[in-house]
Amino acid sequence: MEATALWRQLLIGMRDRLDQLFAIPGWATMLIGLALLTVIIDITTALLLRRLERRLRHSPRRWDDALVHGFRVPFRVWLWSGALCMILTLVAQEVEFEGGSRYMAMAFGMITLLLLFWGEVRLMHRLEQRLVFPPGSSKSTPVDQTTASAVTKISGAVTLIVVLLLAMQLLGVDMSSILAVGGAGGLLVGFAARDVMANFFGGMVIHLDKPFQVGHWIRSPDREIEGVVEDIGWRLTRIRTFAGPPIYVPNAAFSRITIETPSRMEARLIWENIGVRYQDAHCIEAITSDIREMLDQDEEINSDELITVNFNQYGDYSLNLMIYALSCVTDWQRYNETRQRILLKVRDIIYHHEAELALPASRVYVPDEVRLANDMRQDDLETEGDSRQDSASQNARSAARSRTRDKDRGQKAPFDTEPNSESDGDG
């Protein structure tokens, strides 16, 4: 109120002086002069700030061009808002509108707070880019996207709270009563929105502890969660699955489950079991020695870590060899290519020693007594079969001869005649 009264007295005094200097009314002179002054200041500051921002882009510091970029446009809006409020204040005084100065001062204060918040948002947005991608002449190390996003979000939240408190104080609200009511209301809101608060603090923990970051491949053995992190919000984390569709996980869930981050692995494990035939037991030591030497000389195998190639088990149908090594390749596609190449080299080593990979098979061993008895039974069966074949052939020949005799009996001799009863009677 005191500032408003002082501002009003200042305008009245200036108007009276202009009335004495010029022939036109003082308030009209003030309006014209204020408009011209605002235009001159706006054009001048716009040119200067634009050139300054262009030059500061090549600065090794991260914050100077971001500061100019953040408040360049809000400053121009603030300048014209102040000029408009002054013009409306002068008009209200001329029409003798009571309270016009107070309302204009309150409106200008609210506009100033909003423009400060807008400038802070623009500043943090540009600063986030500078943190992740520092200028070329800067010697500072880049900051990861998750940390930069956390800085901007936290600063934005703090600025918003401060602006709201100052706005309420500007409107005449008693801050002590606000804080008292806010304490009791905060308990009620906390019980009603405990899930929202849990997700909010879960997001803060993720930003502070950094178990994973944007762009990391994560998975959970407790839940069916696997994919690439696209965004870490204050309530949800968006994860793009390898199948395509995204999933949205509440931040509070990460405090109750186990998270693996394969993107941070320094090596990938190659652990295989290879089966060799029992017939090739004599060359097992040579095979394991050659495989170990091959792995030790491979460029994509970490020879500083443990490399184990041993015969470790008598299987049901094979002699099992264990191969244990760590690959320096962490990319999933290249790892599979490396694993394939290693397995093919193992195959070639086994074949080089004239051995074979084992296939599921079983062999039946028969005692000698049983084998001899089976052989004798087979001989008896063959002898019986031969005798049956001989008797069958004799029976066939006998039947053929009997059919031949029966056929011969049924035929007449060429010169035989039938007996004639009449001729016999005549004789």
Tab-separated table of C-alpha atoms in Angstrom:
chain	number	residue	atom	x	y	z
A	1	MET	CA	0.000	0.000	0.000
A	2	GLU	CA	2.797	2.448	0.813
A	3	ALA	CA	4.529	1.658	-2.486
A	4	THR	CA	1.278	2.241	-4.372
A	5	ALA	CA	0.751	5.618	-2.659
A	6	LEU	CA	4.330	6.627	-3.422
A	7	TRP	CA	3.919	5.622	-7.076
A	8	ARG	CA	0.694	7.609	-7.308
A	9	GLN	CA	2.290	10.731	-5.849
A	10	LEU	CA	5.178	10.405	-8.293
A	11	LEU	CA	2.832	10.300	-11.287
A	12	ILE	CA	0.827	13.272	-10.026
A	13	GLY	CA	3.963	15.353	-9.551
A	14	MET	CA	5.249	14.504	-13.004
A	15	ARG	CA	1.886	15.387	-14.573
A	16	ASP	CA	1.846	18.782	-12.900
A	17	ARG	CA	5.332	19.621	-14.164
A	18	LEU	CA	4.402	18.606	-17.728
A	19	ASP	CA	1.296	20.798	-17.532
A	20	GLN	CA	3.549	23.790	-16.876
A	21	LEU	CA	6.058	22.934	-19.633
A	22	PHE	CA	3.799	22.036	-22.561
A	23	ALA	CA	0.562	23.402	-23.916
A	24	ILE	CA	-1.112	19.984	-24.034
A	25	PRO	CA	-2.342	18.262	-20.867
A	26	GLY	CA	0.329	16.651	-18.802
A	27	TRP	CA	-1.254	13.203	-18.778
A	28	ALA	CA	-1.376	13.155	-22.618
A	29	THR	CA	2.280	14.192	-22.752
A	30	MET	CA	3.106	11.410	-20.352
A	31	LEU	CA	1.277	8.853	-22.499
A	32	ILE	CA	3.065	9.937	-25.666
A	33	GLY	CA	6.441	10.075	-23.992
A	34	LEU	CA	5.919	6.727	-22.286
A	35	ALA	CA	4.980	5.039	-25.556
A	36	LEU	CA	7.981	6.501	-27.400
A	37	LEU	CA	10.338	5.593	-24.574
A	38	THR	CA	9.008	2.035	-24.475
A	39	VAL	CA	9.489	1.620	-28.222
A	40	ILE	CA	13.058	2.937	-28.074
A	41	ILE	CA	14.013	0.721	-25.127
A	42	ASP	CA	12.365	-2.323	-26.705
A	43	ILE	CA	14.168	-1.959	-30.036
A	44	THR	CA	17.495	-1.227	-28.396
A	45	THR	CA	17.390	-4.098	-25.921
A	46	ALA	CA	16.129	-6.536	-28.567
A	47	LEU	CA	19.073	-5.779	-30.855
A	48	LEU	CA	21.617	-5.835	-28.065
A	49	LEU	CA	20.354	-9.038	-26.445
A	50	ARG	CA	20.105	-10.859	-29.769
A	51	ARG	CA	23.690	-9.994	-30.691
A	52	LEU	CA	24.846	-10.826	-27.179
A	53	GLU	CA	23.193	-14.234	-27.281
A	54	ARG	CA	24.698	-14.978	-30.688
A	55	ARG	CA	28.167	-14.121	-29.405
A	56	LEU	CA	27.828	-16.017	-26.145
A	57	ARG	CA	27.001	-19.249	-27.977
A	58	HIS	CA	30.728	-19.684	-28.582
A	59	SER	CA	31.569	-19.063	-24.948
A	60	PRO	CA	33.159	-21.942	-22.987
A	61	ARG	CA	30.666	-21.348	-20.167
A	62	ARG	CA	27.364	-23.141	-20.202
A	63	TRP	CA	25.110	-20.679	-18.423
A	64	ASP	CA	25.740	-17.248	-19.966
A	65	ASP	CA	23.968	-17.713	-23.326
A	66	ALA	CA	21.247	-19.733	-21.562
A	67	LEU	CA	20.644	-16.801	-19.203
A	68	VAL	CA	20.287	-14.333	-22.077
A	69	HIS	CA	18.077	-16.742	-24.016
A	70	GLY	CA	15.854	-17.358	-21.006
A	71	PHE	CA	15.038	-13.742	-20.150
A	72	ARG	CA	15.308	-12.005	-23.525
A	73	VAL	CA	11.682	-12.497	-24.598
A	74	PRO	CA	10.153	-12.264	-21.069
A	75	PHE	CA	11.971	-8.946	-20.592
A	76	ARG	CA	10.325	-7.461	-23.690
A	77	VAL	CA	6.913	-8.664	-22.512
A	78	TRP	CA	7.618	-7.234	-19.043
A	79	LEU	CA	8.609	-3.898	-20.559
A	80	TRP	CA	5.392	-3.516	-22.532
A	81	SER	CA	3.312	-4.809	-19.594
A	82	GLY	CA	4.820	-2.121	-17.350
A	83	ALA	CA	4.129	0.573	-19.936
A	84	LEU	CA	0.542	-0.601	-20.312
A	85	CYS	CA	0.000	-0.617	-16.533
A	86	MET	CA	1.384	2.914	-16.290
A	87	ILE	CA	-0.898	4.106	-19.093
A	88	LEU	CA	-3.931	2.536	-17.426
A	89	THR	CA	-2.904	4.102	-14.111
A	90	LEU	CA	-2.771	7.551	-15.699
A	91	VAL	CA	-6.150	7.035	-17.322
A	92	ALA	CA	-7.631	5.880	-13.997
A	93	GLN	CA	-6.330	9.012	-12.294
A	94	GLU	CA	-7.825	11.267	-14.914
A	95	VAL	CA	-11.230	9.639	-14.681
A	96	GLU	CA	-10.831	9.617	-10.885
A	97	PHE	CA	-11.283	5.871	-10.587
A	98	GLU	CA	-10.624	5.001	-6.961
A	99	GLY	CA	-8.296	2.065	-6.491
A	100	GLY	CA	-7.049	2.086	-10.082
A	101	SER	CA	-3.438	2.591	-9.066
A	102	ARG	CA	-3.639	-0.206	-6.508
A	103	TYR	CA	-5.161	-2.635	-8.990
A	104	MET	CA	-2.615	-1.777	-11.682
A	105	ALA	CA	0.255	-2.189	-9.225
A	106	MET	CA	-1.093	-5.574	-8.158
A	107	ALA	CA	-1.560	-6.645	-11.764
A	108	PHE	CA	1.978	-5.568	-12.661
A	109	GLY	CA	3.351	-7.535	-9.724
A	110	MET	CA	1.490	-10.667	-10.793
A	111	ILE	CA	2.673	-10.237	-14.377
A	112	THR	CA	6.245	-9.836	-13.127
A	113	LEU	CA	6.054	-13.082	-11.135
A	114	LEU	CA	4.626	-14.988	-14.094
A	115	LEU	CA	7.299	-13.637	-16.422
A	116	LEU	CA	10.010	-14.584	-13.918
A	117	PHE	CA	8.689	-18.144	-13.868
A	118	TRP	CA	8.513	-18.197	-17.675
A	119	GLY	CA	12.076	-16.926	-17.931
A	120	GLU	CA	13.247	-19.560	-15.457
A	121	VAL	CA	11.610	-22.306	-17.518
A	122	ARG	CA	13.300	-21.047	-20.702
A	123	LEU	CA	16.609	-20.760	-18.868
A	124	MET	CA	16.421	-24.311	-17.495
A	125	HIS	CA	15.412	-25.737	-20.886
A	126	ARG	CA	18.450	-24.187	-22.588
A	127	LEU	CA	20.702	-25.042	-19.641
A	128	GLU	CA	19.615	-28.680	-19.841
A	129	GLN	CA	20.797	-28.771	-23.449
A	130	ARG	CA	24.085	-27.164	-22.458
A	131	LEU	CA	24.607	-29.681	-19.673
A	132	VAL	CA	24.119	-32.649	-21.985
A	133	PHE	CA	25.867	-31.078	-24.996
A	134	PRO	CA	28.438	-28.554	-23.719
A	135	PRO	CA	29.907	-25.965	-26.120
A	136	GLY	CA	32.764	-27.091	-28.294
A	137	SER	CA	35.221	-24.765	-26.576
A	138	SER	CA	34.205	-25.959	-23.106
A	139	LYS	CA	36.477	-28.277	-21.141
A	140	SER	CA	33.696	-29.488	-18.862
A	141	THR	CA	32.437	-33.054	-19.175
A	142	PRO	CA	28.898	-33.722	-20.447
A	143	VAL	CA	26.182	-34.508	-17.921
A	144	ASP	CA	23.864	-37.432	-18.547
A	145	GLN	CA	20.309	-36.745	-19.652
A	146	THR	CA	18.745	-38.032	-16.439
A	147	THR	CA	20.781	-35.708	-14.207
A	148	ALA	CA	20.149	-32.708	-16.425
A	149	SER	CA	16.427	-33.435	-16.473
A	150	ALA	CA	16.390	-33.818	-12.689
A	151	VAL	CA	18.091	-30.446	-12.230
A	152	THR	CA	15.592	-28.655	-14.458
A	153	LYS	CA	12.571	-30.361	-12.905
A	154	ILE	CA	13.638	-29.694	-9.324
A	155	SER	CA	14.480	-26.060	-10.044
A	156	GLY	CA	11.180	-25.627	-11.869
A	157	ALA	CA	9.237	-27.077	-8.941
A	158	VAL	CA	11.034	-24.860	-6.418
A	159	THR	CA	10.487	-21.767	-8.571
A	160	LEU	CA	6.799	-22.571	-8.982
A	161	ILE	CA	6.324	-22.897	-5.211
A	162	VAL	CA	8.131	-19.606	-4.556
A	163	VAL	CA	6.083	-17.810	-7.218
A	164	LEU	CA	2.833	-19.128	-5.773
A	165	LEU	CA	3.774	-18.040	-2.247
A	166	LEU	CA	4.778	-14.554	-3.431
A	167	ALA	CA	1.600	-14.256	-5.493
A	168	MET	CA	-0.561	-15.115	-2.496
A	169	GLN	CA	1.326	-12.624	-0.376
A	170	LEU	CA	0.851	-9.990	-3.085
A	171	LEU	CA	-2.871	-10.672	-3.059
A	172	GLY	CA	-2.929	-9.935	0.668
A	173	VAL	CA	-3.174	-13.475	2.003
A	174	ASP	CA	-1.671	-13.976	5.452
A	175	MET	CA	1.261	-16.400	5.034
A	176	SER	CA	1.195	-17.599	8.648
A	177	SER	CA	-2.395	-18.772	8.282
A	178	ILE	CA	-1.535	-20.329	4.926
A	179	LEU	CA	1.315	-22.300	6.475
A	180	ALA	CA	-0.850	-23.388	9.426
A	181	VAL	CA	-3.679	-24.533	7.178
A	182	GLY	CA	-1.167	-26.069	4.814
A	183	GLY	CA	0.291	-28.204	7.606
A	184	ALA	CA	-3.076	-29.703	8.538
A	185	GLY	CA	-4.187	-29.934	4.950
A	186	GLY	CA	-0.905	-31.540	3.981
A	187	LEU	CA	-1.611	-34.449	6.306
A	188	LEU	CA	-5.027	-34.976	4.774
A	189	VAL	CA	-3.685	-34.684	1.253
A	190	GLY	CA	-0.858	-37.038	2.159
A	191	PHE	CA	-3.283	-39.747	3.302
A	192	ALA	CA	-5.576	-39.226	0.323
A	193	ALA	CA	-2.813	-39.115	-2.268
A	194	ARG	CA	-0.214	-41.384	-0.722
A	195	ASP	CA	0.257	-43.287	-3.991
A	196	VAL	CA	0.913	-40.064	-5.858
A	197	MET	CA	3.364	-38.940	-3.176
A	198	ALA	CA	5.043	-42.342	-3.205
A	199	ASN	CA	5.529	-42.083	-6.966
A	200	PHE	CA	6.810	-38.520	-6.604
A	201	PHE	CA	9.442	-39.454	-4.023
A	202	GLY	CA	10.226	-42.589	-6.012
A	203	GLY	CA	11.033	-40.361	-8.976
A	204	MET	CA	13.265	-38.217	-6.775
A	205	VAL	CA	15.113	-41.326	-5.574
A	206	ILE	CA	15.635	-42.467	-9.176
A	207	HIS	CA	17.044	-39.063	-10.097
A	208	LEU	CA	19.336	-39.023	-7.061
A	209	ASP	CA	20.503	-42.660	-6.905
A	210	LYS	CA	20.535	-43.175	-10.700
A	211	PRO	CA	19.929	-46.936	-10.819
A	212	PHE	CA	19.231	-46.365	-14.520
A	213	GLN	CA	19.082	-43.437	-16.920
A	214	VAL	CA	17.262	-42.457	-20.081
A	215	GLY	CA	18.440	-44.693	-22.919
A	216	HIS	CA	19.423	-47.612	-20.677
A	217	TRP	CA	18.241	-51.151	-21.291
A	218	ILE	CA	16.719	-52.446	-18.042
A	219	ARG	CA	14.889	-55.594	-16.970
A	220	SER	CA	13.418	-56.967	-13.788
A	221	PRO	CA	13.567	-60.647	-12.814
A	222	ASP	CA	10.645	-60.014	-10.428
A	223	ARG	CA	8.259	-58.524	-12.997
A	224	GLU	CA	7.825	-58.797	-16.747
A	225	ILE	CA	9.620	-55.503	-17.332
A	226	GLU	CA	12.272	-55.253	-20.035
A	227	GLY	CA	13.047	-52.524	-22.514
A	228	VAL	CA	14.753	-49.192	-23.084
A	229	VAL	CA	14.011	-46.250	-20.761
A	230	GLU	CA	12.577	-43.337	-22.741
A	231	ASP	CA	11.518	-40.935	-19.980
A	232	ILE	CA	11.681	-40.697	-16.189
A	233	GLY	CA	8.825	-38.527	-14.963
A	234	TRP	CA	7.758	-37.544	-11.496
A	235	ARG	CA	5.003	-40.170	-11.426
A	236	LEU	CA	5.697	-42.667	-14.219
A	237	THR	CA	8.658	-44.047	-16.096
A	238	ARG	CA	8.103	-44.845	-19.765
A	239	ILE	CA	9.897	-47.951	-21.040
A	240	ARG	CA	9.875	-48.996	-24.696
A	241	THR	CA	9.716	-52.788	-24.901
A	242	PHE	CA	11.586	-54.699	-27.583
A	243	ALA	CA	8.260	-55.882	-28.988
A	244	GLY	CA	7.338	-52.264	-29.747
A	245	PRO	CA	4.630	-50.956	-27.382
A	246	PRO	CA	5.692	-48.837	-24.391
A	247	ILE	CA	4.892	-49.671	-20.792
A	248	TYR	CA	4.394	-47.123	-18.014
A	249	VAL	CA	5.725	-48.163	-14.604
A	250	PRO	CA	4.916	-46.149	-11.431
A	251	ASN	CA	8.105	-44.877	-9.845
A	252	ALA	CA	7.156	-46.352	-6.471
A	253	ALA	CA	7.369	-49.854	-7.988
A	254	PHE	CA	11.139	-49.560	-8.458
A	255	SER	CA	11.647	-49.427	-4.694
A	256	ARG	CA	10.067	-52.892	-4.327
A	257	ILE	CA	11.568	-54.824	-7.224
A	258	THR	CA	15.031	-55.782	-8.403
A	259	ILE	CA	16.297	-53.973	-11.485
A	260	GLU	CA	19.073	-55.153	-13.781
A	261	THR	CA	20.797	-52.687	-16.103
A	262	PRO	CA	22.470	-54.635	-18.921
A	263	SER	CA	23.525	-51.349	-20.547
A	264	ARG	CA	26.081	-50.882	-17.763
A	265	MET	CA	27.691	-54.302	-18.106
A	266	GLU	CA	31.404	-54.361	-18.878
A	267	ALA	CA	31.472	-57.923	-20.219
A	268	ARG	CA	29.122	-60.715	-21.290
A	269	LEU	CA	29.398	-64.289	-20.129
A	270	ILE	CA	29.921	-67.199	-22.506
A	271	TRP	CA	29.061	-70.420	-20.658
A	272	GLU	CA	28.544	-73.536	-22.768
A	273	ASN	CA	28.512	-77.321	-22.301
A	274	ILE	CA	29.800	-79.363	-25.247
A	275	GLY	CA	29.315	-83.147	-25.512
A	276	VAL	CA	31.949	-85.459	-27.081
A	277	ARG	CA	31.464	-89.176	-27.819
A	278	TYR	CA	32.755	-91.797	-25.378
A	279	GLN	CA	34.795	-93.297	-28.238
A	280	ASP	CA	36.878	-90.088	-28.288
A	281	ALA	CA	37.899	-90.160	-24.614
A	282	HIS	CA	41.577	-90.509	-25.556
A	283	CYS	CA	41.734	-86.973	-27.054
A	284	ILE	CA	39.782	-85.040	-24.387
A	285	GLU	CA	42.902	-83.429	-22.906
A	286	ALA	CA	44.146	-82.254	-26.295
A	287	ILE	CA	40.730	-80.823	-27.205
A	288	THR	CA	40.393	-78.857	-23.959
A	289	SER	CA	43.949	-77.530	-24.281
A	290	ASP	CA	43.368	-76.279	-27.844
A	291	ILE	CA	40.037	-74.655	-26.935
A	292	ARG	CA	41.635	-72.847	-23.982
A	293	GLU	CA	44.458	-71.588	-26.201
A	294	MET	CA	41.969	-70.428	-28.833
A	295	LEU	CA	39.974	-68.440	-26.264
A	296	ASP	CA	43.101	-66.912	-24.779
A	297	GLN	CA	44.221	-65.607	-28.184
A	298	ASP	CA	40.815	-64.302	-29.278
A	299	GLU	CA	40.626	-60.477	-29.329
A	300	GLU	CA	36.997	-60.335	-28.216
A	301	ILE	CA	37.567	-62.533	-25.150
A	302	ASN	CA	38.786	-60.852	-21.977
A	303	SER	CA	41.960	-62.801	-21.249
A	304	ASP	CA	42.479	-60.913	-17.964
A	305	GLU	CA	39.429	-62.618	-16.498
A	306	LEU	CA	38.958	-66.303	-15.713
A	307	ILE	CA	38.896	-68.675	-18.713
A	308	THR	CA	37.880	-72.240	-17.878
A	309	VAL	CA	37.763	-75.201	-20.283
A	310	ASN	CA	37.469	-78.535	-18.471
A	311	PHE	CA	36.010	-82.009	-18.783
A	312	ASN	CA	33.494	-81.922	-15.954
A	313	GLN	CA	30.930	-84.725	-16.330
A	314	TYR	CA	30.258	-88.234	-17.594
A	315	GLY	CA	26.914	-87.780	-19.291
A	316	ASP	CA	24.352	-90.395	-20.306
A	317	TYR	CA	25.699	-90.532	-23.835
A	318	SER	CA	28.590	-88.011	-23.920
A	319	LEU	CA	31.680	-86.671	-22.208
A	320	ASN	CA	30.727	-83.106	-21.282
A	321	LEU	CA	33.162	-80.207	-21.621
A	322	MET	CA	32.506	-76.898	-19.825
A	323	ILE	CA	33.545	-73.634	-21.521
A	324	TYR	CA	33.530	-70.480	-19.353
A	325	ALA	CA	34.819	-67.092	-20.571
A	326	LEU	CA	33.902	-63.390	-20.584
A	327	SER	CA	33.462	-61.509	-23.835
A	328	CYS	CA	34.531	-57.863	-24.099
A	329	VAL	CA	31.601	-57.244	-26.451
A	330	THR	CA	28.527	-55.937	-24.627
A	331	ASP	CA	26.309	-55.148	-27.598
A	332	TRP	CA	23.651	-57.865	-27.843
A	333	GLN	CA	23.925	-58.383	-31.610
A	334	ARG	CA	27.720	-58.443	-31.683
A	335	TYR	CA	27.765	-60.717	-28.635
A	336	ASN	CA	25.651	-63.326	-30.447
A	337	GLU	CA	27.947	-63.105	-33.471
A	338	THR	CA	30.988	-63.591	-31.244
A	339	ARG	CA	29.345	-66.517	-29.485
A	340	GLN	CA	28.550	-68.180	-32.817
A	341	ARG	CA	32.132	-67.743	-34.015
A	342	ILE	CA	33.516	-69.265	-30.795
A	343	LEU	CA	31.188	-72.276	-31.012
A	344	LEU	CA	32.133	-72.918	-34.632
A	345	LYS	CA	35.833	-72.795	-33.711
A	346	VAL	CA	35.168	-75.333	-30.945
A	347	ARG	CA	33.527	-77.610	-33.503
A	348	ASP	CA	36.522	-77.320	-35.822
A	349	ILE	CA	38.920	-78.179	-32.987
A	350	ILE	CA	36.909	-81.306	-32.133
A	351	TYR	CA	36.879	-82.391	-35.777
A	352	HIS	CA	40.614	-81.650	-36.085
A	353	HIS	CA	41.305	-84.307	-33.456
A	354	GLU	CA	39.172	-86.817	-35.439
A	355	ALA	CA	36.513	-86.723	-32.766
A	356	GLU	CA	32.779	-86.188	-33.102
A	357	LEU	CA	30.079	-84.289	-31.272
A	358	ALA	CA	27.873	-86.636	-29.279
A	359	LEU	CA	24.322	-87.456	-30.271
A	360	PRO	CA	21.702	-88.983	-27.952
A	361	ALA	CA	22.252	-92.753	-28.375
A	362	SER	CA	22.291	-95.962	-26.299
A	363	ARG	CA	24.080	-99.322	-26.719
A	364	VAL	CA	22.771	-102.712	-25.520
A	365	TYR	CA	25.343	-105.248	-24.303
A	366	VAL	CA	24.248	-108.974	-24.483
A	367	PRO	CA	26.023	-111.709	-22.384
A	368	ASP	CA	27.843	-114.509	-24.316
A	369	GLU	CA	25.599	-117.367	-23.070
A	370	VAL	CA	22.495	-115.623	-24.263
A	371	ARG	CA	24.121	-114.857	-27.595
A	372	LEU	CA	25.153	-118.539	-28.126
A	373	ALA	CA	21.694	-119.785	-27.221
A	374	ASN	CA	20.168	-117.336	-29.636
A	375	ASP	CA	22.565	-118.477	-32.384
A	376	MET	CA	21.663	-122.165	-31.826
A	377	ARG	CA	17.966	-121.390	-31.829
A	378	GLN	CA	18.406	-119.507	-35.059
A	379	ASP	CA	20.255	-122.472	-36.650
A	380	ASP	CA	17.455	-124.852	-35.601
A	381	LEU	CA	14.881	-122.546	-37.060
A	382	GLU	CA	16.805	-122.379	-40.334
A	383	THR	CA	17.170	-126.233	-40.468
A	384	GLU	CA	13.501	-126.746	-39.771
A	385	GLY	CA	12.648	-124.240	-42.438
A	386	ASP	CA	14.823	-126.098	-44.974
A	387	SER	CA	13.193	-129.462	-44.185
A	388	ARG	CA	9.785	-127.920	-44.552
A	389	GLN	CA	10.760	-126.530	-47.901
A	390	ASP	CA	12.059	-130.002	-49.060
A	391	SER	CA	8.883	-131.824	-48.022
A	392	ALA	CA	6.770	-129.196	-49.650
A	393	SER	CA	8.714	-129.571	-52.913
A	394	GLN	CA	8.364	-133.418	-52.829
A	395	ASN	CA	4.646	-133.142	-52.256
A	396	ALA	CA	4.407	-130.753	-55.152
A	397	ARG	CA	6.267	-133.173	-57.481
A	398	SER	CA	4.075	-136.152	-56.402
A	399	ALA	CA	0.923	-134.190	-57.043
A	400	ALA	CA	2.201	-133.195	-60.459
A	401	ARG	CA	2.917	-136.867	-61.426
A	402	SER	CA	-0.512	-138.050	-60.257
A	403	ARG	CA	-2.207	-135.366	-62.315
A	404	THR	CA	-0.167	-136.466	-65.320
A	405	ARG	CA	-1.228	-140.148	-64.930
A	406	ASP	CA	-4.872	-139.223	-64.577
A	407	LYS	CA	-4.693	-137.231	-67.763
A	408	ASP	CA	-3.027	-140.069	-69.678
A	409	ARG	CA	-5.746	-142.516	-68.619
A	410	GLY	CA	-8.504	-140.313	-69.877
A	411	GLN	CA	-7.085	-140.152	-73.486
A	412	LYS	CA	-7.776	-142.907	-76.238
A	413	ALA	CA	-5.191	-144.624	-78.442
A	414	PRO	CA	-5.262	-143.445	-82.078
A	415	PHE	CA	-6.112	-146.946	-83.543
A	416	ASP	CA	-8.387	-148.244	-80.821
A	417	THR	CA	-12.140	-148.763	-81.679
A	418	GLU	CA	-15.061	-149.060	-79.405
A	419	PRO	CA	-16.627	-152.528	-79.000
A	420	ASN	CA	-19.753	-152.940	-81.203
A	421	SER	CA	-22.526	-154.997	-79.628
A	422	GLU	CA	-24.271	-155.532	-82.953
A	423	SER	CA	-21.201	-156.846	-84.740
A	424	ASP	CA	-20.473	-159.088	-81.828
A	425	GLY	CA	-23.962	-160.479	-82.086
A	426	ASP	CA	-23.622	-161.063	-85.822
A	427	GLY	CA	-20.369	-162.932	-85.416
